[in-house]
PDB file of C-alpha atoms in Angstrom:
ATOM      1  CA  UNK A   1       0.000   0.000   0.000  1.00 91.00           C
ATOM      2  CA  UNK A   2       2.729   2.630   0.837  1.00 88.00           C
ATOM      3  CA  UNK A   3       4.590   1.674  -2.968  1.00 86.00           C
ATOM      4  CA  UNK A   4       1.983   1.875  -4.546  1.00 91.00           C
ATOM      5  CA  UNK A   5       1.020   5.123  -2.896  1.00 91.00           C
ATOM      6  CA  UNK A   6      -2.361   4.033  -1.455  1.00 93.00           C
ATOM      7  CA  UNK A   7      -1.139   4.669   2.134  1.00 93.00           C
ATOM      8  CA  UNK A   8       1.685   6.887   3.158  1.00 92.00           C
ATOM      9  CA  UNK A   9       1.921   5.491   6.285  1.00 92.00           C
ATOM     10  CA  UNK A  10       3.534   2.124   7.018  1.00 89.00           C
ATOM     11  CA  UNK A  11       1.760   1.412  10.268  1.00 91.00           C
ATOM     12  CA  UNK A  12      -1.968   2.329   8.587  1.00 94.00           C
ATOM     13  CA  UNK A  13      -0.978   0.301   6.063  1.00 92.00           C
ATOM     14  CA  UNK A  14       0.046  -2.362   8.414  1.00 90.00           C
ATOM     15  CA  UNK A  15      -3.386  -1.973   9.674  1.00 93.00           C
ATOM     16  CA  UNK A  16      -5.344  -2.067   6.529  1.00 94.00           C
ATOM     17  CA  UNK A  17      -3.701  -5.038   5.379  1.00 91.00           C
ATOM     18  CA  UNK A  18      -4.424  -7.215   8.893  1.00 91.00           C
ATOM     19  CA  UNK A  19      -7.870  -5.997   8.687  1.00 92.00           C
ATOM     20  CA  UNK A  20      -8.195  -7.085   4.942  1.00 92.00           C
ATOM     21  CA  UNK A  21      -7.589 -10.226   6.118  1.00 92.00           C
ATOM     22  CA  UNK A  22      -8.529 -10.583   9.760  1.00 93.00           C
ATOM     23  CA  UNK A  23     -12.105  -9.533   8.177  1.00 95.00           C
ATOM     24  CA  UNK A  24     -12.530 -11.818   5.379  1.00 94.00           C
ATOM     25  CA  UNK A  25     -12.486  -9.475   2.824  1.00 95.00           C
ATOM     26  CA  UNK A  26      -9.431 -10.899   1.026  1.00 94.00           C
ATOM     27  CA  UNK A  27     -10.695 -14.138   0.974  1.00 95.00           C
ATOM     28  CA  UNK A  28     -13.751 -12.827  -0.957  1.00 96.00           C
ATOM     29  CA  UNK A  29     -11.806 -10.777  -2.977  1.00 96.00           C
ATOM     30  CA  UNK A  30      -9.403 -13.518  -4.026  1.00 96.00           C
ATOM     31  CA  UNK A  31     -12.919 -16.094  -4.295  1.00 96.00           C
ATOM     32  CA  UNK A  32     -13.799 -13.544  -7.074  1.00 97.00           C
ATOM     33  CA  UNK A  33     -10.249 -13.570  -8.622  1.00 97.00           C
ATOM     34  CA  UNK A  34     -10.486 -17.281  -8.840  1.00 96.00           C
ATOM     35  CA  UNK A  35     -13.848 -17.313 -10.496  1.00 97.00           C
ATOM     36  CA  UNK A  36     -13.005 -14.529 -12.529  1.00 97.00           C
ATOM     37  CA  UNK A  37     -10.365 -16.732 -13.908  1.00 96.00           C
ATOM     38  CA  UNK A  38     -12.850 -19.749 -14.482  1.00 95.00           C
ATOM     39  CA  UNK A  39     -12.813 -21.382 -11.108  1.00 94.00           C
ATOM     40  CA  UNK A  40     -15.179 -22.006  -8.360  1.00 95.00           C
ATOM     41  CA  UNK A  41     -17.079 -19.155  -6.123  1.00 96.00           C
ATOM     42  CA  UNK A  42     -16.109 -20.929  -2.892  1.00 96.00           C
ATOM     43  CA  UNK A  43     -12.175 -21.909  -3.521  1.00 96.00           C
ATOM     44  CA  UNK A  44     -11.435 -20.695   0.029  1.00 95.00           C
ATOM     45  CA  UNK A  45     -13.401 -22.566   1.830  1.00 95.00           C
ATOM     46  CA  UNK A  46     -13.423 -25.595  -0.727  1.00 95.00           C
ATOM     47  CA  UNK A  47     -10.074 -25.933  -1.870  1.00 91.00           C
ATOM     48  CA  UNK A  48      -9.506 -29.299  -1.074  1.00 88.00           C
ATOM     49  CA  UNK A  49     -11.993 -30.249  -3.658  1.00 93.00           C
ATOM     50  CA  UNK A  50     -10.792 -28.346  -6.308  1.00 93.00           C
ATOM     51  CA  UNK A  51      -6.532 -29.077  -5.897  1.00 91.00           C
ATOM     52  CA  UNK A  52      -4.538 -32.103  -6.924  1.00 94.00           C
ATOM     53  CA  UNK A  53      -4.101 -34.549  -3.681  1.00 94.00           C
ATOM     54  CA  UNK A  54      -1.348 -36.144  -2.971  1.00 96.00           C
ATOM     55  CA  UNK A  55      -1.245 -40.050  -2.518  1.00 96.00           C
ATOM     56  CA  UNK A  56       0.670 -40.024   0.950  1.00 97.00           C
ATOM     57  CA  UNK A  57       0.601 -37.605   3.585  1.00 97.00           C
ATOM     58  CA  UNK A  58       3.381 -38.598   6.202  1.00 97.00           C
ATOM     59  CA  UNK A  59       4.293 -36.753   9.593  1.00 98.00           C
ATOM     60  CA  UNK A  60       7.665 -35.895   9.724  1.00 98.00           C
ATOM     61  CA  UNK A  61       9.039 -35.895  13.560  1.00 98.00           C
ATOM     62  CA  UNK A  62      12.399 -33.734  14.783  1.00 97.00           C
ATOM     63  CA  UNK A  63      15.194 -36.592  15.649  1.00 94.00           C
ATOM     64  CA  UNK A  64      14.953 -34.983  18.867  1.00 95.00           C
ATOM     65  CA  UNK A  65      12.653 -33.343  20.689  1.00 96.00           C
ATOM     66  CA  UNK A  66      12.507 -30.435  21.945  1.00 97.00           C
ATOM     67  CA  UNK A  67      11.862 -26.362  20.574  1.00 98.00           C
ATOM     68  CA  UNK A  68      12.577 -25.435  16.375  1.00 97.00           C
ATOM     69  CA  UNK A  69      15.368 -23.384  17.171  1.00 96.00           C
ATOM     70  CA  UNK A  70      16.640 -23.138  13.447  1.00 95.00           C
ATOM     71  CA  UNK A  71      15.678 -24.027   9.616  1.00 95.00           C
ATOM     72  CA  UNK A  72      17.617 -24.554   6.757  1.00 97.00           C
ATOM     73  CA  UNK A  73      15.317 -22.872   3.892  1.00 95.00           C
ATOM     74  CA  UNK A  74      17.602 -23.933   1.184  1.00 97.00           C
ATOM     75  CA  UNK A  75      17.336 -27.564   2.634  1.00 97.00           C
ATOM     76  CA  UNK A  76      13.644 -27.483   3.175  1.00 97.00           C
ATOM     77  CA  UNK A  77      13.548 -26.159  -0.685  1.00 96.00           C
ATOM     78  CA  UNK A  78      15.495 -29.262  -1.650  1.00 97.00           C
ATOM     79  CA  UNK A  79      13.135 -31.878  -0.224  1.00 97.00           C
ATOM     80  CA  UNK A  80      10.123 -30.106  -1.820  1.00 97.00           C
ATOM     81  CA  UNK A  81      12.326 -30.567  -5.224  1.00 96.00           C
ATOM     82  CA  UNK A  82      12.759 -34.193  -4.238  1.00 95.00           C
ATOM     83  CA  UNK A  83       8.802 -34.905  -3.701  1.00 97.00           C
ATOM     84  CA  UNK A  84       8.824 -33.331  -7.439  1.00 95.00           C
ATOM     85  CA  UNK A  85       7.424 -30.358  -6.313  1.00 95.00           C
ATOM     86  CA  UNK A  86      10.325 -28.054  -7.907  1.00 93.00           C
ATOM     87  CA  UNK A  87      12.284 -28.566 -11.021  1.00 92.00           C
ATOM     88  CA  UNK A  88      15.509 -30.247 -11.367  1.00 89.00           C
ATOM     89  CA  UNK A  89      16.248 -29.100 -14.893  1.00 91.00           C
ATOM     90  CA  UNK A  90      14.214 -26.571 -17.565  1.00 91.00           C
ATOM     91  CA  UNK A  91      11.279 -28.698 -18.656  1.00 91.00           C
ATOM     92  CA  UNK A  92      11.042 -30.888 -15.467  1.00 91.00           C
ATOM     93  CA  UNK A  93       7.276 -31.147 -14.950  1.00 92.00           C
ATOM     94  CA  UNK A  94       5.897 -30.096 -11.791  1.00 94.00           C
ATOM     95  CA  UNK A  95       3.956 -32.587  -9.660  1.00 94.00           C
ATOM     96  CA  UNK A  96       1.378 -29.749  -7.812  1.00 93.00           C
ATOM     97  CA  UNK A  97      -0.364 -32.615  -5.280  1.00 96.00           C
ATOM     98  CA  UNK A  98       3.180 -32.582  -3.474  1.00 97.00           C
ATOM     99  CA  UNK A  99       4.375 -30.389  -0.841  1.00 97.00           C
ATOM    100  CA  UNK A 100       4.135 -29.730   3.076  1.00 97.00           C
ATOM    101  CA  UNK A 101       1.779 -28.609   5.141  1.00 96.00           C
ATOM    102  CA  UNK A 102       1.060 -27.958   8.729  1.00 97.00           C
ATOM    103  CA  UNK A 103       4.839 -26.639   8.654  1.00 97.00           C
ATOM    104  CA  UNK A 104       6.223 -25.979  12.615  1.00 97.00           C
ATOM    105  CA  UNK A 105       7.484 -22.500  13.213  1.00 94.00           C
ATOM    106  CA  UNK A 106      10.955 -21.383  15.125  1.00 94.00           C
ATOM    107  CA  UNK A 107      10.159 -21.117  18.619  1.00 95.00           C
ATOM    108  CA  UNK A 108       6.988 -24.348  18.546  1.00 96.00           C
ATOM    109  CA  UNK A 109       7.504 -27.356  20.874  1.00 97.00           C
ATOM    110  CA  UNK A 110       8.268 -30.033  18.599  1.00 98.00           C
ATOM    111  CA  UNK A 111       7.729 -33.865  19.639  1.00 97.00           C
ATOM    112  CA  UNK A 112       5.867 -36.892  18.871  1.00 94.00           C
ATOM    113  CA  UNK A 113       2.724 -35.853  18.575  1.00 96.00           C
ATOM    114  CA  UNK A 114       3.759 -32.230  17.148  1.00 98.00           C
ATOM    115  CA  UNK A 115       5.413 -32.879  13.702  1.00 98.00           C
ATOM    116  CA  UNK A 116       8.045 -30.584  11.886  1.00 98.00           C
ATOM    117  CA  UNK A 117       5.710 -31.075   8.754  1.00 98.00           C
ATOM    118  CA  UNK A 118       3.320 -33.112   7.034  1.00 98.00           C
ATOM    119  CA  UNK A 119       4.550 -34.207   3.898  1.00 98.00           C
ATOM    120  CA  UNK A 120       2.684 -34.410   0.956  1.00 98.00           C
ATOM    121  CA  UNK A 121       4.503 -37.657  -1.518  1.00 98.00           C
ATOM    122  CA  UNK A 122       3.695 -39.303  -4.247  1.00 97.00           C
ATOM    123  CA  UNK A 123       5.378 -41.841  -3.248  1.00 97.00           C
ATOM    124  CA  UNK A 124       6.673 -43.770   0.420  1.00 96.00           C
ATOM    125  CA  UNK A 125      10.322 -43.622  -0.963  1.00 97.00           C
ATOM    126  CA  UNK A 126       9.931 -39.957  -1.754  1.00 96.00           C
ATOM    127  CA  UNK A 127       8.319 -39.139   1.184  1.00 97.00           C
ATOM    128  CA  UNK A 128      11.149 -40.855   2.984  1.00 97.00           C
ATOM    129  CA  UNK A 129      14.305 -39.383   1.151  1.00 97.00           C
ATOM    130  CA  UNK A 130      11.892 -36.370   2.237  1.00 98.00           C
ATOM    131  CA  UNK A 131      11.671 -36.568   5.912  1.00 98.00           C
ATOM    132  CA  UNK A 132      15.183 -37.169   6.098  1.00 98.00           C
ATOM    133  CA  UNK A 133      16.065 -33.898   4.274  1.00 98.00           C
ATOM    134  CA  UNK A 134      13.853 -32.179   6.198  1.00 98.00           C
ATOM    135  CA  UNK A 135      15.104 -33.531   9.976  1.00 98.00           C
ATOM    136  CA  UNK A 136      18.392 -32.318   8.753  1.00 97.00           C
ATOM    137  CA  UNK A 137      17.434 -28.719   8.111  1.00 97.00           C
ATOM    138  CA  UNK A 138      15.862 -28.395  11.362  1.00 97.00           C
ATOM    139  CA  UNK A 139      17.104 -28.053  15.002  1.00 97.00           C
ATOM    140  CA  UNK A 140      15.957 -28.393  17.919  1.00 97.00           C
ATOM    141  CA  UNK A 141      16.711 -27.171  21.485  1.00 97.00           C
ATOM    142  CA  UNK A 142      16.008 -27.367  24.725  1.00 96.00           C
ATOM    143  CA  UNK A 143      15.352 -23.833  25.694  1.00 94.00           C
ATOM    144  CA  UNK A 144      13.171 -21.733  23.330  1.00 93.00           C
ATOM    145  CA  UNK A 145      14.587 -19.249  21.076  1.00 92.00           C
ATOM    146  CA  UNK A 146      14.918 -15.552  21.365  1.00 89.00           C
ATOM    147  CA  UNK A 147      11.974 -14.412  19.515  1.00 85.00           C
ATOM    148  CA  UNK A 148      12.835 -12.561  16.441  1.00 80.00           C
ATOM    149  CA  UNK A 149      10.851 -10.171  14.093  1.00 79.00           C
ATOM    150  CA  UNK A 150       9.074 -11.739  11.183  1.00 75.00           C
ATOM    151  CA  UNK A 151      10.424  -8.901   9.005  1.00 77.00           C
ATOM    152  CA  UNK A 152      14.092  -8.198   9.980  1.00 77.00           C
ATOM    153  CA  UNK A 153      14.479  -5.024   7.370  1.00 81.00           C
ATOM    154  CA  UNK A 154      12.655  -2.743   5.291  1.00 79.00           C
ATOM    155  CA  UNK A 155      14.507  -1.570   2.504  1.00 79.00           C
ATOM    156  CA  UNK A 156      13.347   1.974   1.756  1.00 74.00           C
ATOM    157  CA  UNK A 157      13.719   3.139  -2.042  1.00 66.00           C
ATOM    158  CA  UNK A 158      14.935   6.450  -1.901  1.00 62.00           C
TER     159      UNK A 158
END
């Protein structure tokens, strides 16, 4: 809102934007994108229906429990490429029922009932070369992290 000149001031903006979607409103607004486009009314509330599922959906658990102290983006990035969720090479084909989901945050409790992720596979073995990938771009701790900001910088144009 404040690049585009729409707000001048980042903390209305901040405000405008939480209440966008605290309120609803974006879901509707993106419902009408969608069906605009040629897709359902509901797609928010019915996306399930509508997107590719995968055939496995596997917990993956920390080796140790204990808080998420740390992730490895680039790592987590990699097992999404194994699933076949990301492309290898120009042309790969994208497989868009894989993925994760339910994704713990730095700072969460992490055990075995509370998994780093669920993955989404097409496949056991791929789900497995998964879940170890993704164990090895997380640790743990047993003291929770400082918290941090969600945005560490704004980079101002001048």
């Amino acid at each position: 809102l404040v690049v585009t000149g729409l707000e001048k001031d980042r903390s209305v903006a901040r405000q405008r934007t939480d209440d966008a979607v605290t309120s609803g409103k974006a879901a509707e607004v993106f419902d009408r994108m969608v069906h605009g486009l040629g897709g359902p009314t509901d797609f928010v509330a019915t996306y399930e229906e509508h997107l590719p599922q995968a055939k496995f959906k596997v917990p993956v658990f920390a080796a140790s429990t204990g808080y998420l102290v740390e992730t490895n983006a680039f790592r987590i990035g990699n097992a999404i490429i194994e699933l076949g969720g990301g492309r290898r090479k120009l042309g790969d084909e994208l497989d868009l029922s894989v993925g994760l989901s339910d994704v713990a945050a730095v700072g969460e409790y992490v055990d075995n009932e509370r998994p780093l992720a669920v993955i989404h596979a097409s496949s056991e073995d791929s789900a497995e070369r998964a879940a170890i990938m993704i164990r090895d771009a997380c640790d743990t701790s047993d003291s929770s992290p400082e918290e941090r900001p969600v945005i560490y910088e704004t980079i101002k144009a001048e």
